[in-house]
Tab-separated table of C-alpha atoms in Angstrom:
chain	number	residue	atom	x	y	z
Z	1	MET	CA	-12.318	6.514	-9.315
Z	2	GLY	CA	-12.361	3.672	-7.405
Z	3	PRO	CA	-10.154	2.263	-4.560
Z	4	GLY	CA	-7.072	1.148	-6.859
Z	5	PRO	CA	-6.268	0.532	-9.271
Z	6	VAL	CA	-6.336	3.741	-10.870
Z	7	ASN	CA	-5.792	5.552	-14.087
Z	8	ALA	CA	-1.546	5.637	-14.282
Z	9	ASP	CA	0.171	9.111	-14.668
Z	10	PRO	CA	0.807	9.302	-18.591
Z	11	ARG	CA	4.402	10.449	-17.689
Z	12	VAL	CA	5.012	6.583	-15.929
Z	13	LEU	CA	3.426	4.972	-19.108
Z	14	ARG	CA	5.423	6.998	-21.233
Z	15	ALA	CA	8.885	5.798	-19.095
Z	16	MET	CA	6.972	2.080	-19.802
Z	17	SER	CA	7.526	2.690	-23.226
Z	18	ALA	CA	11.644	2.669	-23.495
Z	19	GLN	CA	13.602	0.030	-24.578
Z	20	LEU	CA	14.770	-2.911	-22.621
Z	21	VAL	CA	18.462	-3.170	-21.673
Z	22	GLY	CA	20.241	-5.860	-20.721
Z	23	GLN	CA	20.171	-6.641	-16.833
Z	24	TYR	CA	23.463	-6.095	-16.032
Z	25	ASP	CA	24.009	-3.349	-18.929
Z	26	PRO	CA	25.342	-0.219	-17.166
Z	27	SER	CA	22.470	1.978	-17.635
Z	28	MET	CA	20.209	-0.986	-16.043
Z	29	THR	CA	22.038	-1.271	-12.845
Z	30	ALA	CA	22.525	2.814	-12.934
Z	31	TYR	CA	18.349	2.789	-12.899
Z	32	MET	CA	18.530	0.330	-10.093
Z	33	ASN	CA	20.430	2.456	-8.181
Z	34	GLU	CA	18.700	5.593	-9.088
Z	35	THR	CA	15.298	3.858	-7.926
Z	36	MET	CA	16.482	2.960	-4.912
Z	37	ALA	CA	17.809	6.499	-3.646
Z	38	LEU	CA	14.356	7.760	-4.820
Z	39	TYR	CA	11.935	5.518	-2.925
Z	40	ARG	CA	14.167	6.225	-0.065
Z	41	GLY	CA	12.765	9.634	-0.244
Z	42	VAL	CA	9.529	8.032	-0.909
Z	43	PHE	CA	9.110	5.652	2.378
Z	44	LYS	CA	11.445	8.576	3.986
Z	45	THR	CA	14.257	6.138	5.523
Z	46	THR	CA	17.795	5.567	5.083
Z	47	ASN	CA	17.761	2.186	4.675
Z	48	GLU	CA	20.408	0.523	2.589
Z	49	GLN	CA	18.218	-2.068	1.321
Z	50	THR	CA	15.095	-0.226	0.072
Z	51	LEU	CA	14.270	-1.624	-3.390
Z	52	LEU	CA	11.458	-3.438	-5.629
Z	53	ILE	CA	9.741	-6.780	-5.644
Z	54	ASP	CA	9.124	-7.870	-8.904
Z	55	GLY	CA	5.438	-8.585	-8.820
Z	56	THR	CA	1.772	-6.959	-7.779
Z	57	SER	CA	1.983	-5.871	-3.775
Z	58	ARG	CA	1.089	-8.879	-2.872
Z	59	ALA	CA	4.584	-10.084	-4.049
Z	60	GLY	CA	6.244	-7.569	-1.792
Z	61	ILE	CA	4.232	-8.732	1.309
Z	62	GLU	CA	4.955	-12.140	0.749
Z	63	ALA	CA	8.828	-11.741	0.166
Z	64	ALA	CA	8.888	-9.990	3.589
Z	65	LEU	CA	6.741	-12.338	5.382
Z	66	VAL	CA	8.489	-15.294	4.147
Z	67	SER	CA	11.776	-13.800	4.705
Z	68	LEU	CA	11.489	-12.556	8.014
Z	69	ILE	CA	9.277	-15.557	9.588
Z	70	SER	CA	11.045	-18.716	10.351
Z	71	PRO	CA	8.759	-21.588	10.942
Z	72	GLY	CA	7.525	-21.881	14.461
Z	73	ASP	CA	7.604	-17.613	15.179
Z	74	ARG	CA	5.050	-16.325	16.660
Z	75	VAL	CA	3.327	-13.417	14.671
Z	76	LEU	CA	0.730	-10.756	15.808
Z	77	VAL	CA	-1.651	-9.733	13.279
Z	78	PRO	CA	-4.105	-7.061	14.244
Z	79	ILE	CA	-6.928	-6.870	11.872
Z	80	PHE	CA	-9.510	-4.260	10.776
Z	81	GLY	CA	-10.190	-5.120	7.425
Z	82	ARG	CA	-10.029	-7.509	4.450
Z	83	PHE	CA	-6.014	-7.431	4.138
Z	84	GLY	CA	-5.110	-7.990	7.686
Z	85	HIS	CA	-6.749	-11.228	7.169
Z	86	LEU	CA	-4.722	-11.736	3.723
Z	87	LEU	CA	-1.345	-11.121	6.010
Z	88	ARG	CA	-2.898	-13.923	8.701
Z	89	GLU	CA	-3.058	-16.464	5.475
Z	90	ILE	CA	0.570	-15.406	4.185
Z	91	ALA	CA	2.012	-15.814	7.932
Z	92	GLU	CA	0.030	-18.832	8.489
Z	93	ARG	CA	1.581	-20.151	4.872
Z	94	ALA	CA	5.380	-19.380	6.146
Z	95	GLY	CA	4.789	-21.595	8.690
Z	96	ALA	CA	4.229	-18.936	11.853
Z	97	GLU	CA	2.327	-19.225	14.909
Z	98	VAL	CA	-0.224	-16.378	14.657
Z	99	HIS	CA	-1.814	-14.595	16.705
Z	100	VAL	CA	-4.582	-12.504	16.079
Z	101	ARG	CA	-6.808	-9.363	17.125
Z	102	GLU	CA	-9.858	-8.369	15.534
Z	103	ILE	CA	-12.016	-5.630	15.864
Z	104	GLU	CA	-15.107	-4.299	13.844
Z	105	TRP	CA	-14.482	-3.056	10.369
Z	106	GLY	CA	-14.341	0.893	9.987
Z	107	THR	CA	-12.700	1.450	13.530
Z	108	VAL	CA	-9.015	0.901	14.286
Z	109	PHE	CA	-6.847	-0.134	17.296
Z	110	THR	CA	-5.654	2.319	19.704
Z	111	PRO	CA	-1.728	1.559	20.948
Z	112	ALA	CA	-2.530	0.695	24.178
Z	113	GLN	CA	-4.384	-2.198	22.600
Z	114	ILE	CA	-1.644	-3.330	20.442
Z	115	GLU	CA	0.946	-3.445	23.308
Z	116	GLN	CA	-1.502	-5.437	25.569
Z	117	ALA	CA	-1.886	-7.976	22.772
Z	118	ILE	CA	2.074	-7.960	22.456
Z	119	ARG	CA	2.221	-8.498	26.206
Z	120	GLU	CA	-0.367	-11.324	25.927
Z	121	THR	CA	1.019	-12.928	22.663
Z	122	LYS	CA	5.056	-12.161	22.911
Z	123	PRO	CA	5.566	-12.471	19.125
Z	124	ALA	CA	8.814	-12.075	16.923
Z	125	LEU	CA	7.047	-9.989	14.613
Z	126	LEU	CA	3.825	-7.461	14.569
Z	127	ALA	CA	2.341	-7.247	11.328
Z	128	ILE	CA	-0.353	-4.978	10.272
Z	129	VAL	CA	-1.973	-2.767	7.965
Z	130	HIS	CA	-1.377	0.940	7.577
Z	131	GLY	CA	-4.642	1.597	5.125
Z	132	ASP	CA	-6.829	-0.597	4.213
Z	133	THR	CA	-8.991	0.404	1.665
Z	134	SER	CA	-11.717	-2.304	1.860
Z	135	THR	CA	-12.869	0.083	5.065
Z	136	THR	CA	-11.087	3.274	4.187
Z	137	VAL	CA	-9.568	3.944	7.523
Z	138	ALA	CA	-5.828	4.134	8.499
Z	139	GLN	CA	-4.578	2.656	11.308
Z	140	PRO	CA	-2.187	4.900	13.404
Z	141	LEU	CA	1.309	3.699	13.384
Z	142	ASP	CA	3.226	6.606	14.953
Z	143	GLU	CA	3.581	4.922	18.315
Z	144	LEU	CA	3.986	1.499	17.612
Z	145	GLY	CA	7.598	1.548	16.675
Z	146	ASP	CA	8.738	2.628	19.844
Z	147	ILE	CA	6.265	-0.409	21.553
Z	148	CYS	CA	7.438	-3.105	19.643
Z	149	ALA	CA	11.248	-1.289	20.260
Z	150	ARG	CA	10.632	-1.626	23.954
Z	151	HIS	CA	9.439	-5.528	23.528
Z	152	GLY	CA	12.056	-6.560	20.967
Z	153	VAL	CA	9.399	-6.980	18.255
Z	154	LEU	CA	10.179	-6.449	14.617
Z	155	PHE	CA	7.481	-3.878	13.019
Z	156	TYR	CA	6.288	-4.610	9.618
Z	157	THR	CA	3.590	-2.743	7.546
Z	158	ASP	CA	1.817	-2.663	4.123
Z	159	VAL	CA	1.214	0.400	2.994
Z	160	THR	CA	0.204	-0.462	-0.747
Z	161	ALA	CA	-3.361	1.658	-0.148
Z	162	SER	CA	-1.727	4.773	1.680
Z	163	LEU	CA	1.868	5.738	0.614
Z	164	ALA	CA	2.096	8.904	-0.774
Z	165	GLY	CA	-1.740	9.786	0.080
Z	166	ASN	CA	-1.222	9.836	3.687
Z	167	THR	CA	1.518	10.842	5.894
Z	168	PHE	CA	4.317	8.036	6.505
Z	169	GLN	CA	7.445	7.930	7.606
Z	170	ALA	CA	9.347	4.554	8.121
Z	171	ASP	CA	12.538	5.915	9.639
Z	172	ALA	CA	10.427	8.044	12.681
Z	173	TRP	CA	7.732	5.751	13.404
Z	174	GLY	CA	10.458	2.721	13.775
Z	175	LEU	CA	9.386	0.680	11.187
Z	176	ASP	CA	11.624	-2.475	9.967
Z	177	ALA	CA	9.782	-3.765	6.774
Z	178	VAL	CA	7.132	-1.903	4.452
Z	179	THR	CA	6.253	-2.924	1.292
Z	180	ALA	CA	4.096	-1.280	-1.065
Z	181	GLY	CA	2.494	-1.236	-4.798
Z	182	LEU	CA	2.451	1.278	-7.439
Z	183	GLN	CA	-1.482	1.072	-8.563
Z	184	LYS	CA	-2.614	3.732	-6.281
Z	185	CYS	CA	-1.035	7.014	-4.632
Z	186	LEU	CA	2.099	6.398	-6.578
Z	187	GLY	CA	0.415	6.812	-9.720
Z	188	GLY	CA	1.412	3.526	-11.770
Z	189	PRO	CA	0.085	0.099	-13.125
Z	190	SER	CA	0.224	-2.890	-10.491
Z	191	GLY	CA	3.213	-5.133	-11.064
Z	192	SER	CA	6.030	-4.024	-8.890
Z	193	ALA	CA	6.216	-3.727	-5.398
Z	194	PRO	CA	8.580	-0.948	-3.668
Z	195	ALA	CA	9.905	-2.199	-0.286
Z	196	THR	CA	12.412	-1.308	2.496
Z	197	PHE	CA	13.690	-3.169	5.501
Z	198	SER	CA	15.778	-1.927	8.406
Z	199	PRO	CA	19.308	-3.120	9.326
Z	200	ARG	CA	17.759	-5.218	12.400
Z	201	ALA	CA	15.199	-6.781	9.486
Z	202	VAL	CA	18.489	-7.019	7.526
Z	203	GLU	CA	20.282	-9.195	9.915
Z	204	VAL	CA	17.434	-11.302	10.558
Z	205	ILE	CA	17.010	-12.141	6.831
Z	206	ASN	CA	20.569	-12.535	5.881
Z	207	ALA	CA	20.780	-15.238	9.071
Z	208	ARG	CA	18.554	-17.370	6.995
Z	209	LYS	CA	20.701	-16.786	3.710
Z	210	SER	CA	21.564	-19.705	1.308
Z	211	ILE	CA	22.646	-19.249	-2.287
Z	212	GLU	CA	21.609	-21.360	-4.426
Z	213	ALA	CA	23.092	-23.845	-6.355
Z	214	GLY	CA	24.372	-22.923	-10.023
Z	215	ILE	CA	25.451	-19.218	-8.679
Z	216	ARG	CA	26.901	-20.321	-5.463
Z	217	GLU	CA	30.457	-19.373	-5.328
Z	218	ALA	CA	32.855	-20.778	-3.012
Z	219	GLY	CA	32.626	-19.447	0.664
Z	220	ASP	CA	28.848	-18.717	-0.038
Z	221	ALA	CA	26.557	-19.091	2.750
Z	222	VAL	CA	24.131	-22.597	2.558
Z	223	ASN	CA	21.496	-22.766	5.417
Z	224	ALA	CA	19.806	-25.882	6.870
Z	225	HIS	CA	16.905	-24.401	6.758
Z	226	PRO	CA	16.830	-21.628	4.273
Z	227	ILE	CA	13.940	-18.780	3.622
Z	228	ARG	CA	11.034	-20.894	1.914
Z	229	SER	CA	10.799	-18.786	-1.045
Z	230	ASN	CA	13.674	-19.287	-3.945
Z	231	TYR	CA	11.584	-16.092	-5.775
Z	232	PHE	CA	10.893	-14.194	-3.075
Z	233	ASP	CA	14.418	-14.729	-0.563
Z	234	LEU	CA	15.142	-11.394	-0.040
Z	235	SER	CA	18.680	-12.231	1.498
Z	236	MET	CA	19.600	-13.112	-2.407
Z	237	ILE	CA	17.142	-10.299	-3.768
Z	238	PHE	CA	19.445	-7.766	-1.603
Z	239	ASP	CA	22.513	-9.352	-3.258
Z	240	TYR	CA	20.921	-8.550	-6.829
Z	241	TRP	CA	20.248	-5.221	-6.069
Z	242	GLY	CA	23.591	-4.561	-4.124
Z	243	PRO	CA	27.214	-4.493	-5.729
Z	244	LYS	CA	27.440	-8.097	-5.605
Z	245	ARG	CA	24.726	-8.054	-8.368
Z	246	LEU	CA	24.179	-11.961	-7.620
Z	247	ASN	CA	22.458	-13.462	-10.953
Z	248	HIS	CA	19.174	-14.237	-8.918
Z	249	HIS	CA	16.667	-13.514	-11.412
Z	250	THR	CA	15.814	-11.228	-14.313
Z	251	GLU	CA	14.537	-7.765	-13.279
Z	252	ALA	CA	11.028	-6.914	-14.542
Z	253	THR	CA	12.955	-4.238	-17.064
Z	254	THR	CA	9.789	-2.222	-17.905
Z	255	MET	CA	8.096	-2.277	-14.619
Z	256	LEU	CA	11.345	-1.062	-13.172
Z	257	TYR	CA	11.264	2.024	-15.737
Z	258	GLY	CA	7.574	2.480	-14.291
Z	259	ALA	CA	8.370	2.286	-10.727
Z	260	ARG	CA	11.163	4.891	-11.099
Z	261	GLU	CA	8.905	7.101	-12.707
Z	262	CYS	CA	6.414	7.159	-9.714
Z	263	ALA	CA	9.149	7.573	-7.502
Z	264	ARG	CA	10.699	10.531	-9.638
Z	265	LEU	CA	7.614	12.299	-10.029
Z	266	LEU	CA	6.503	11.612	-6.174
Z	267	VAL	CA	9.921	13.407	-5.143
Z	268	ASP	CA	10.253	15.897	-7.594
Z	269	GLU	CA	6.458	17.102	-6.255
Z	270	GLY	CA	7.442	16.690	-2.364
Z	271	MET	CA	6.523	13.642	-0.097
Z	272	ASP	CA	4.581	16.516	1.808
Z	273	THR	CA	2.897	18.153	-1.174
Z	274	ALA	CA	1.497	15.270	-2.490
Z	275	VAL	CA	-0.212	13.867	0.786
Z	276	GLU	CA	-1.557	17.396	0.596
Z	277	ARG	CA	-2.803	17.209	-2.818
Z	278	HIS	CA	-4.378	13.521	-1.627
Z	279	ARG	CA	-5.799	15.675	1.685
Z	280	LEU	CA	-7.382	18.323	-0.539
Z	281	HIS	CA	-9.087	16.287	-3.006
Z	282	GLY	CA	-10.256	13.407	-0.700
Z	283	ALA	CA	-11.589	16.317	1.586
Z	284	ALA	CA	-13.867	17.567	-1.248
Z	285	MET	CA	-14.825	14.106	-2.627
Z	286	LEU	CA	-16.265	13.368	0.897
Z	287	ALA	CA	-17.821	16.480	1.397
Z	288	GLY	CA	-19.140	16.435	-1.811
Z	289	VAL	CA	-20.809	12.784	-0.923
Z	290	GLN	CA	-22.288	14.121	2.070
Z	291	GLY	CA	-23.496	17.093	0.320
Z	292	LEU	CA	-25.762	14.542	-1.809
Z	293	GLY	CA	-26.946	13.502	1.144
Z	294	LEU	CA	-25.306	9.878	1.260
Z	295	ARG	CA	-23.945	8.614	4.547
Z	296	VAL	CA	-20.452	7.872	4.944
Z	297	PHE	CA	-18.804	4.538	6.458
Z	298	GLY	CA	-16.618	4.355	8.984
Z	299	ASP	CA	-14.354	6.325	11.807
Z	300	LEU	CA	-14.000	9.704	10.093
Z	301	GLY	CA	-11.222	10.754	12.661
Z	302	HIS	CA	-9.244	7.776	10.984
Z	303	ARG	CA	-10.211	7.619	7.193
Z	304	MET	CA	-7.505	7.406	4.509
Z	305	ASN	CA	-7.240	10.573	2.344
Z	306	ASN	CA	-7.344	9.226	-0.713
Z	307	VAL	CA	-10.592	6.642	-0.508
Z	308	VAL	CA	-13.826	7.538	1.310
Z	309	ALA	CA	-16.581	4.314	1.198
Z	310	VAL	CA	-20.602	5.462	1.098
Z	311	TYR	CA	-23.758	3.634	2.280
Z	312	ILE	CA	-25.669	2.324	-1.067
Z	313	PRO	CA	-29.140	4.539	-0.762
Z	314	ASP	CA	-32.062	1.913	0.288
Z	315	GLY	CA	-33.712	0.703	-2.893
Z	316	VAL	CA	-31.021	1.160	-5.440
Z	317	THR	CA	-28.964	-1.858	-6.805
Z	318	GLY	CA	-25.533	-0.893	-6.104
Z	319	ASP	CA	-23.892	-2.717	-9.036
Z	320	ALA	CA	-26.632	-1.134	-11.278
Z	321	VAL	CA	-25.670	2.261	-10.406
Z	322	ARG	CA	-21.964	1.538	-10.873
Z	323	GLY	CA	-22.781	-0.333	-14.260
Z	324	GLU	CA	-24.542	2.746	-15.663
Z	325	LEU	CA	-21.367	5.336	-14.156
Z	326	LEU	CA	-19.403	3.098	-15.886
Z	327	ASN	CA	-21.076	2.885	-19.554
Z	328	ASP	CA	-22.663	6.308	-19.808
Z	329	PHE	CA	-19.611	8.253	-18.443
Z	330	GLY	CA	-16.676	6.164	-18.047
Z	331	ILE	CA	-16.341	6.343	-14.675
Z	332	GLU	CA	-15.726	3.319	-12.353
Z	333	ILE	CA	-16.144	3.662	-8.833
Z	334	GLY	CA	-15.863	0.161	-6.569
Z	335	THR	CA	-17.576	-2.109	-4.267
Z	336	SER	CA	-16.548	-3.771	-1.437
Z	337	PHE	CA	-15.771	-6.743	0.495
Z	338	GLY	CA	-16.837	-9.308	3.527
Z	339	PRO	CA	-19.317	-7.575	5.588
Z	340	LEU	CA	-19.593	-4.754	3.379
Z	341	HIS	CA	-20.043	-5.973	0.148
Z	342	GLY	CA	-23.442	-4.584	-1.247
Z	343	LEU	CA	-23.509	-2.018	1.320
Z	344	VAL	CA	-21.147	0.291	0.523
Z	345	TRP	CA	-19.568	1.784	-2.371
Z	346	ARG	CA	-15.706	3.122	-2.264
Z	347	ILE	CA	-14.641	5.909	-4.261
Z	348	GLY	CA	-11.030	6.732	-4.699
Z	349	THR	CA	-9.322	10.152	-5.274
Z	350	MET	CA	-5.525	8.847	-5.476
Z	351	GLY	CA	-2.539	9.064	-7.967
Z	352	TYR	CA	-2.890	10.699	-11.302
Z	353	ASN	CA	-6.827	11.144	-10.417
Z	354	ALA	CA	-6.349	12.917	-7.033
Z	355	ARG	CA	-7.684	15.974	-9.156
Z	356	LYS	CA	-10.104	19.022	-9.036
Z	357	ASP	CA	-11.446	17.768	-12.222
Z	358	THR	CA	-12.006	14.192	-11.442
Z	359	VAL	CA	-13.829	15.036	-8.674
Z	360	LEU	CA	-15.992	17.485	-9.732
Z	361	THR	CA	-16.927	15.096	-12.963
Z	362	THR	CA	-17.332	12.176	-10.797
Z	363	LEU	CA	-19.869	14.013	-8.067
Z	364	ALA	CA	-21.868	15.572	-11.278
Z	365	ALA	CA	-22.141	12.185	-12.841
Z	366	LEU	CA	-22.974	10.218	-9.362
Z	367	GLU	CA	-25.741	12.703	-8.895
Z	368	GLN	CA	-27.536	11.765	-12.135
Z	369	VAL	CA	-27.070	8.487	-12.001
Z	370	LEU	CA	-28.352	8.181	-8.827
Z	371	ARG	CA	-32.083	10.318	-9.985
Z	372	ARG	CA	-32.491	8.206	-12.573
Z	373	ALA	CA	-32.298	5.166	-10.078
Z	374	GLY	CA	-34.948	6.865	-7.988
Z	375	ALA	CA	-32.609	7.988	-4.976
Z	376	SER	CA	-33.242	10.973	-3.346
Z	377	VAL	CA	-30.127	13.301	-3.942
Z	378	THR	CA	-29.732	17.131	-2.862
Z	379	GLY	CA	-29.560	18.843	-6.546
Z	380	GLY	CA	-26.334	20.200	-7.268
Z	381	GLY	CA	-25.072	19.281	-3.445
Z	382	GLY	CA	-22.167	16.970	-4.306
Z	383	VAL	CA	-20.695	19.829	-6.680
Z	384	GLY	CA	-21.189	22.554	-4.389
Z	385	ALA	CA	-20.288	20.729	-1.213
Z	386	ALA	CA	-16.963	20.062	-3.110
Z	387	TYR	CA	-16.461	23.653	-4.367
Z	388	GLU	CA	-16.704	25.034	-1.074
Z	389	VAL	CA	-14.004	22.798	-0.006
Z	390	TYR	CA	-11.643	23.967	-2.737
Z	391	GLN	CA	-12.675	27.702	-1.994
Z	392	ASP	CA	-11.461	27.497	1.579
Z	393	ALA	CA	-8.286	26.053	0.501
Z	394	ALA	CA	-7.769	28.497	-2.153
Z	395	GLY	CA	-8.398	31.341	0.643
Z	396	ALA	CA	-6.244	29.988	3.651
């Protein structure tokens, strides 16, 4: 019950137990095509280039940034938590001239602040995190696409922590590049990074196409300044996933099975229904920790549905409480990073664990462990407050 990874859905694990097939077996290429179509539904996009990057969510981030950024490009990175710093790190390693704007952890940027920064820095690319689990807040994106379009800026976001648990619409919000991971609200294991790219982003990426020797055919592109990673070269990966079936790498077959099942389950549930499920159980967890008398960190008006940060009570050793929860109840909650390290716990309700029983069990266990640690908590307050949220939802 931490900020991720969380327990994978058993149906995803079953899908991953299927036997391997050759990468050009007709069933394999059919799985690839089906996976692309399913993730268009998850991202809410019509982008042809909607696919998987083999690797954890960071692999998706790196593939997007190293393929979109030419050395010397200006990139704007607004930072409101740990993972904004990661975008900056990767963009700098890709040779970008990175411009940063930072605000206090637990808050988000206004559209006006983003537009002012764009006017000042004139970037080729805006790179921003959607939901940052380090702070548990989500940056509103719905107005940023129009701002980027007005200024001729490509728009990238990382939705690893937010996708399927919070409202997200790639096309309606004007995104050019989006990357995610399976291990949070998608209900799978880490190791595959779903991603989608707009035609404008594809044009930028393909302008740098350079097919490697050994698989190059007559007439294939050779660029004097190619994308600086071979493995994460999206111009070749697009051809691997497309009709050309360029033999760029061997798809991680078992991860493909898992990623496909994650998307299938979500599309079958309905993306809006999945978001509402996360909202309901996240609201119950929020009410529950407040019912215990714990203080909540961050701007609750922009809180992610799927994770809440609570201040560790005075006199309580945070790691000791986490250890007792894990050892005695089999429940894991998270610590935090940077300025919040040792100050807050992060409790998730995401993916397969966004359920009533997990919320109530976690709150009941947390109450008992806090009592043993000497903290002053409201007896029955956590479970009672969560029950009220569920009862209100049932009567709505």
